[in-house]
Tab-separated table of C-alpha atoms and ligand atoms in Angstrom:
chain	number	residue	atom	x	y	z
S	4	ILE	CA	7.455	104.505	144.882
S	5	ILE	CA	8.331	105.853	148.375
S	6	ALA	CA	9.940	102.635	150.038
S	7	CYS	CA	12.541	102.154	147.435
S	8	ASP	CA	15.304	104.350	145.743
S	9	VAL	CA	16.311	103.267	142.256
S	10	VAL	CA	19.755	104.813	141.310
S	11	ASN	CA	21.122	104.768	137.801
S	12	PRO	CA	24.597	103.194	137.642
S	13	ASP	CA	25.837	106.674	136.570
S	14	HIS	CA	24.673	108.141	139.747
S	15	ILE	CA	26.074	105.563	142.154
S	16	ASP	CA	28.834	107.409	144.130
S	17	ALA	CA	30.454	104.386	145.542
S	18	THR	CA	33.591	102.454	144.015
S	19	PHE	CA	35.392	99.715	145.212
S	20	GLU	CA	38.207	102.114	145.465
S	21	SER	CA	36.100	104.026	147.984
S	22	ILE	CA	35.695	101.526	150.453
S	23	GLY	CA	38.708	101.132	152.752
S	24	GLY	CA	39.823	97.589	153.929
S	25	LEU	CA	37.899	94.488	153.311
S	26	ASP	CA	40.057	93.214	150.847
S	27	GLY	CA	39.081	89.546	150.833
S	28	VAL	CA	35.565	90.119	150.496
S	29	LYS	CA	35.997	92.675	147.595
S	30	LYS	CA	38.364	89.744	145.795
S	31	SER	CA	35.441	87.286	146.224
S	32	LEU	CA	32.862	89.604	145.005
S	33	HIS	CA	34.977	90.520	142.263
S	34	GLU	CA	35.694	86.767	140.937
S	35	LEU	CA	32.289	85.281	142.133
S	36	VAL	CA	29.598	88.137	141.381
S	37	ILE	CA	31.022	90.523	139.020
S	38	LEU	CA	33.047	88.537	136.549
S	39	PRO	CA	30.373	86.131	135.884
S	40	LEU	CA	28.017	89.135	134.937
S	41	GLN	CA	30.606	90.942	133.261
S	42	ARG	CA	32.164	87.888	131.134
S	43	SER	CA	28.777	85.678	130.737
S	44	ASP	CA	30.647	84.270	127.689
S	45	LEU	CA	33.247	82.555	129.904
S	46	PHE	CA	30.520	81.344	132.224
S	47	ALA	CA	28.207	80.110	129.623
S	48	HIS	CA	29.165	76.318	129.479
S	49	GLY	CA	26.546	73.962	130.743
S	50	LYS	CA	24.046	74.969	133.556
S	51	LEU	CA	26.331	74.682	136.471
S	52	LEU	CA	28.283	78.090	136.088
S	53	GLY	CA	26.162	81.416	135.438
S	54	PRO	CA	25.322	84.624	137.072
S	55	GLN	CA	24.814	84.498	140.914
S	56	LYS	CA	21.090	85.491	141.455
S	57	GLY	CA	21.387	85.566	145.018
S	58	VAL	CA	24.470	86.940	147.545
S	59	LEU	CA	24.152	87.610	151.004
S	60	LEU	CA	26.496	90.263	153.006
S	61	TYR	CA	26.421	89.789	156.776
S	62	GLY	CA	27.905	91.562	159.447
S	63	PRO	CA	27.595	94.189	162.149
S	64	PRO	CA	25.926	97.803	161.498
S	65	GLY	CA	28.194	100.369	159.703
S	66	THR	CA	31.122	97.925	158.177
S	67	GLY	CA	30.323	98.703	154.409
S	68	LYS	CA	27.623	96.287	153.324
S	69	THR	CA	25.665	99.019	151.436
S	70	LEU	CA	28.508	100.657	150.188
S	71	LEU	CA	29.965	97.036	148.833
S	72	ALA	CA	26.462	96.582	147.129
S	73	LYS	CA	26.522	99.922	145.468
S	74	ALA	CA	29.900	99.391	144.287
S	75	ILE	CA	29.071	96.058	142.650
S	76	ALA	CA	26.253	97.928	140.830
S	77	LYS	CA	28.754	100.318	139.607
S	78	GLU	CA	31.415	98.436	138.469
S	79	PHE	CA	29.166	96.055	136.447
S	80	GLY	CA	27.139	99.257	135.294
S	81	ALA	CA	23.677	97.911	137.011
S	82	SER	CA	20.812	100.038	138.278
S	83	PHE	CA	20.648	99.662	141.820
S	84	ILE	CA	17.033	99.347	143.401
S	85	ASN	CA	17.522	99.833	147.323
S	86	VAL	CA	14.395	98.228	148.964
S	87	LYS	CA	13.873	99.579	152.405
S	88	ILE	CA	12.275	96.907	154.183
S	89	SER	CA	11.593	99.096	157.459
S	90	THR	CA	9.665	101.670	155.809
S	91	LEU	CA	7.931	99.383	153.692
S	92	MET	CA	6.396	97.096	156.577
S	93	SER	CA	5.351	100.076	159.008
S	94	LYS	CA	4.195	102.433	156.656
S	95	TRP	CA	3.038	100.624	153.393
S	96	PHE	CA	1.880	97.704	155.017
S	97	GLY	CA	-1.621	97.040	152.882
S	98	ASP	CA	0.353	98.116	149.770
S	99	ALA	CA	3.594	96.055	150.120
S	100	GLN	CA	2.644	93.093	148.028
S	101	LYS	CA	2.114	95.538	144.965
S	102	LEU	CA	5.387	97.152	145.645
S	103	VAL	CA	7.222	93.691	145.482
S	104	THR	CA	5.447	93.466	141.831
S	105	THR	CA	6.587	96.874	140.901
S	106	VAL	CA	10.380	96.086	142.293
S	107	PHE	CA	10.886	93.261	139.951
S	108	THR	CA	8.827	94.461	137.030
S	109	LEU	CA	10.874	97.397	137.186
S	110	ALA	CA	14.324	95.374	137.789
S	111	TYR	CA	13.446	93.233	134.715
S	112	LYS	CA	12.888	96.929	132.700
S	113	LEU	CA	15.945	98.127	133.651
S	114	GLN	CA	18.402	95.067	133.556
S	115	PRO	CA	20.976	94.569	134.423
S	116	THR	CA	19.951	95.632	138.033
S	117	ILE	CA	20.851	94.790	141.398
S	118	ILE	CA	18.079	94.669	143.882
S	119	PHE	CA	19.454	95.528	147.509
S	120	VAL	CA	17.577	94.022	150.317
S	121	ASP	CA	19.031	95.635	153.352
S	122	GLU	CA	17.635	94.214	157.068
S	123	VAL	CA	16.353	91.267	154.843
S	124	ASP	CA	15.964	89.317	158.407
S	125	SER	CA	13.229	91.571	159.371
S	126	PHE	CA	11.284	90.818	156.191
S	127	LEU	CA	12.519	87.364	155.262
S	128	GLY	CA	13.526	85.862	158.550
S	129	GLN	CA	11.876	82.780	160.171
S	130	ARG	CA	8.247	82.725	160.049
S	131	ARG	CA	6.677	83.612	163.004
S	132	ALA	CA	3.340	82.103	164.315
S	133	THR	CA	1.603	85.245	164.729
S	134	GLU	CA	2.713	86.602	161.042
S	135	HIS	CA	0.065	88.822	159.478
S	136	GLU	CA	-1.497	87.415	156.302
S	137	ALA	CA	-0.364	90.469	154.382
S	138	VAL	CA	3.526	89.891	155.337
S	139	THR	CA	3.075	86.127	154.158
S	140	ASN	CA	1.491	87.259	151.014
S	141	MET	CA	4.553	89.806	150.582
S	142	LYS	CA	7.061	87.008	151.097
S	143	THR	CA	5.474	84.628	148.699
S	144	GLU	CA	5.151	86.987	146.201
S	145	PHE	CA	8.983	88.188	146.386
S	146	MET	CA	9.959	84.216	146.284
S	147	ALA	CA	7.973	83.586	143.354
S	148	TRP	CA	9.605	86.646	141.287
S	149	TRP	CA	13.092	85.536	143.025
S	150	ASP	CA	12.566	82.053	141.460
S	151	GLY	CA	11.340	83.369	138.357
S	152	PHE	CA	14.338	85.057	137.355
S	153	THR	CA	16.696	82.564	138.899
S	154	THR	CA	15.634	80.028	136.551
S	155	ASP	CA	15.713	82.431	133.569
S	156	GLN	CA	19.050	82.133	132.560
S	157	ASP	CA	19.123	85.190	130.697
S	158	ALA	CA	17.781	87.354	133.185
S	159	ARG	CA	20.400	89.736	134.545
S	160	VAL	CA	18.911	90.767	137.522
S	161	MET	CA	20.351	89.953	141.111
S	162	VAL	CA	19.199	90.223	144.660
S	163	LEU	CA	21.892	91.298	147.341
S	164	ALA	CA	20.825	91.085	150.541
S	165	ALA	CA	22.499	92.153	153.748
S	166	THR	CA	21.960	91.262	157.758
S	167	ASN	CA	23.319	92.041	161.011
S	168	ARG	CA	21.429	88.683	162.170
S	169	PRO	CA	22.104	85.986	159.498
S	170	TRP	CA	20.918	83.332	162.122
S	171	GLU	CA	17.450	84.457	161.767
S	172	LEU	CA	17.041	84.098	158.242
S	173	ASP	CA	15.242	80.517	157.718
S	174	GLU	CA	16.480	77.926	155.406
S	175	ALA	CA	14.184	78.978	152.040
S	176	ILE	CA	16.051	82.475	152.229
S	177	LEU	CA	19.933	81.029	152.641
S	178	ARG	CA	19.063	78.300	149.804
S	179	ARG	CA	18.296	81.462	147.601
S	180	LEU	CA	21.497	83.007	148.807
S	181	PRO	CA	24.241	80.563	147.805
S	182	ARG	CA	27.136	82.857	148.210
S	183	ALA	CA	27.421	84.340	151.511
S	184	PHE	CA	30.270	87.043	152.513
S	185	GLU	CA	30.976	88.089	156.009
S	186	VAL	CA	31.668	91.959	156.342
S	187	GLY	CA	33.426	92.158	159.642
S	188	MET	CA	34.807	95.054	161.702
S	189	PRO	CA	38.021	96.560	160.500
S	190	ASN	CA	41.222	95.665	161.979
S	191	GLU	CA	43.990	98.215	162.716
S	192	LYS	CA	45.291	98.207	159.348
S	193	GLU	CA	41.814	98.048	157.768
S	194	ARG	CA	40.757	101.358	159.987
S	195	ALA	CA	43.919	103.192	158.818
S	196	HIS	CA	42.943	102.466	155.074
S	197	ILE	CA	39.244	103.421	155.740
S	198	LEU	CA	40.234	106.884	157.484
S	199	ARG	CA	42.759	107.604	154.497
S	200	VAL	CA	39.593	106.831	151.823
S	201	ILE	CA	37.232	109.186	154.123
S	202	LEU	CA	39.689	111.872	154.637
S	203	LYS	CA	41.189	111.796	150.889
S	204	ASP	CA	39.165	114.820	149.540
S	205	GLU	CA	39.704	116.818	152.899
S	206	ASN	CA	42.314	119.412	153.670
S	207	VAL	CA	44.459	117.357	155.888
S	208	ASP	CA	47.833	117.923	157.386
S	209	PRO	CA	50.328	115.636	155.252
S	210	ASP	CA	51.982	114.653	158.424
S	211	LEU	CA	49.046	113.033	159.785
S	212	ASP	CA	49.398	109.780	161.263
S	213	TYR	CA	46.964	107.536	160.195
S	214	ASP	CA	48.241	104.528	161.791
S	215	LYS	CA	48.431	106.350	165.164
S	216	LEU	CA	44.993	107.239	164.741
S	217	ALA	CA	43.427	103.890	163.705
S	218	ALA	CA	45.304	102.792	166.813
S	219	LEU	CA	43.080	104.931	168.753
S	220	CYS	CA	39.907	103.621	167.500
S	221	ASP	CA	39.676	100.015	168.498
S	222	ASN	CA	36.235	98.633	167.844
S	223	TYR	CA	35.224	101.596	165.648
S	224	SER	CA	33.015	100.644	162.449
S	225	GLY	CA	33.672	102.255	159.317
S	226	SER	CA	30.609	104.364	159.837
S	227	ASP	CA	31.934	104.995	163.487
S	228	LEU	CA	35.271	106.309	161.729
S	229	LYS	CA	33.290	108.287	159.281
S	230	GLU	CA	31.194	110.093	162.169
S	231	ILE	CA	34.023	110.756	164.177
S	232	CYS	CA	36.089	112.332	160.922
S	233	TRP	CA	32.969	114.520	160.318
S	234	GLN	CA	32.657	115.796	163.946
S	235	ALA	CA	36.444	116.594	163.612
S	236	VAL	CA	36.153	118.311	160.211
S	237	PHE	CA	33.053	120.315	161.216
S	238	PHE	CA	34.452	121.692	164.396
S	239	ALA	CA	37.759	122.485	162.878
S	240	VAL	CA	35.813	124.521	160.366
S	241	LEU	CA	33.604	126.052	162.721
S	242	THR	CA	36.132	127.204	165.054
S	243	GLY	CA	38.536	127.935	162.333
S	244	SER	CA	40.896	126.519	164.807
S	245	ARG	CA	43.906	123.872	163.844
S	246	ARG	CA	43.318	122.669	167.283
S	247	PRO	CA	39.917	122.923	168.671
S	248	TRP	CA	41.133	122.069	172.261
S	249	HIS	CA	37.237	122.249	173.778
S	250	TRP	CA	36.916	118.799	172.087
S	251	TYR	CA	39.748	117.580	174.042
S	252	HIS	CA	38.348	118.224	177.330
S	253	VAL	CA	34.771	117.159	176.693
S	254	GLN	CA	35.152	113.702	174.595
S	255	GLY	CA	36.533	111.617	177.355
S	256	SER	CA	38.326	108.684	175.884
S	257	ARG	CA	37.875	110.030	172.268
S	258	GLU	CA	39.618	113.228	173.192
S	259	SER	CA	43.174	112.308	171.636
S	260	PHE	CA	41.250	111.310	168.413
S	261	PHE	CA	39.399	114.148	167.936
S	262	ALA	CA	42.282	116.590	168.786
S	263	ALA	CA	44.718	114.574	166.248
S	264	VAL	CA	42.043	114.717	163.315
S	265	ALA	CA	41.040	118.031	164.125
S	266	GLY	CA	44.336	119.560	164.705
S	267	ALA	CA	45.612	117.883	161.700
S	268	ILE	CA	43.021	119.398	159.329
S	269	GLY	CA	44.504	122.751	157.767
S	270	GLU	CA	42.890	125.856	157.863
S	271	ARG	CA	40.366	126.348	154.537
L	324	ATP	P1	24.097	98.766	158.217
L	324	ATP	O1	24.308	97.021	158.662
L	324	ATP	O2	23.836	99.462	159.690
L	324	ATP	O3	23.068	99.030	157.082
L	324	ATP	P2	26.432	98.827	156.306
L	324	ATP	O4	27.343	97.519	156.724
L	324	ATP	O5	25.444	98.710	155.191
L	324	ATP	O6	25.397	99.177	157.836
L	324	ATP	P3	27.098	101.108	155.213
L	324	ATP	O7	25.918	101.843	154.913
L	324	ATP	O8	27.587	100.445	154.115
L	324	ATP	O9	27.105	100.077	156.471
L	324	ATP	O10	28.097	102.204	155.877
L	324	ATP	C1	27.700	103.516	156.540
L	324	ATP	C2	28.873	104.583	156.045
L	324	ATP	O11	29.960	104.319	157.022
L	324	ATP	C3	29.254	104.491	154.671
L	324	ATP	O12	28.407	105.379	153.758
L	324	ATP	C4	30.277	104.997	154.656
L	324	ATP	O13	30.688	106.442	154.505
L	324	ATP	C5	31.030	104.436	156.047
L	324	ATP	N1	31.625	103.349	155.740
L	324	ATP	C6	31.588	102.305	156.425
L	324	ATP	N2	31.913	100.809	156.032
L	324	ATP	C7	33.253	101.749	155.315
L	324	ATP	C8	34.548	100.968	154.671
L	324	ATP	N3	34.993	99.748	154.832
L	324	ATP	N4	35.372	102.075	153.783
L	324	ATP	C9	35.188	103.424	153.688
L	324	ATP	N5	33.718	103.962	154.394
L	324	ATP	C10	32.779	103.065	155.092
């Protein structure tokens, strides 16, 4: 299947430690999602408490939603199926309904499984008047499978959905995603933590002032921070220089960040 990745938990590269900031979300996810999955004995009384079957992560792009979903799968030892909706919708339109069946069949076979649906709004958003029949059929199929394992107490399959536009999700979907967590832009302290995590394995000057760097990166997401660190490390290596000043001149407002990060990377 081309439009989805299936990853065995041993090959998942994300852990909770590899995620900077987001302490509140991590704690809530641990209590509400991972614990009930790991300790089903504790949560097996009656029908009210059971493993979560649908969780929504929402927030701006690049803030770590995919990373969190992978870390949950890793922590729980679950297979991770990443359904790539945009690819699915644009290229394999006709086969989409079949793909939904395949995803869920596979999820049952590999359980415990987390089915991650990124950009869920583009797939299961409010119904448009002009919606193609194939899309409607695919959604119906998806919902039917989803409801199937939601009512099956023993199924260890969970849908984890992510979106940048939660307001575009329709009621039927929100009902199936009873737990929703906001994954927001990092504040200054969180940015410092993210920078530490991203640069953990780099040859960084021990005197690098992460707090100062974090203060320079107002409004940067985790993904922006990763990109900027990549550039700093790349050019430091490429130029063999501890202080690639050409970046200092060409990067406008980012200049001091580049200079500081790149300058702090030791020679390899
Ligand atoms: P989108 O909404 O665009 O799908 P996302 O919220 O799912 O974005 P991720 O794909 O998880 O964002 O993040 C992109 C990359 O940015 C990650 O692979 C990671 O390297 C880095 N990153 C983002 N947030 C964090 C974070 N909190 N800690 C460490 N790295 C982060």
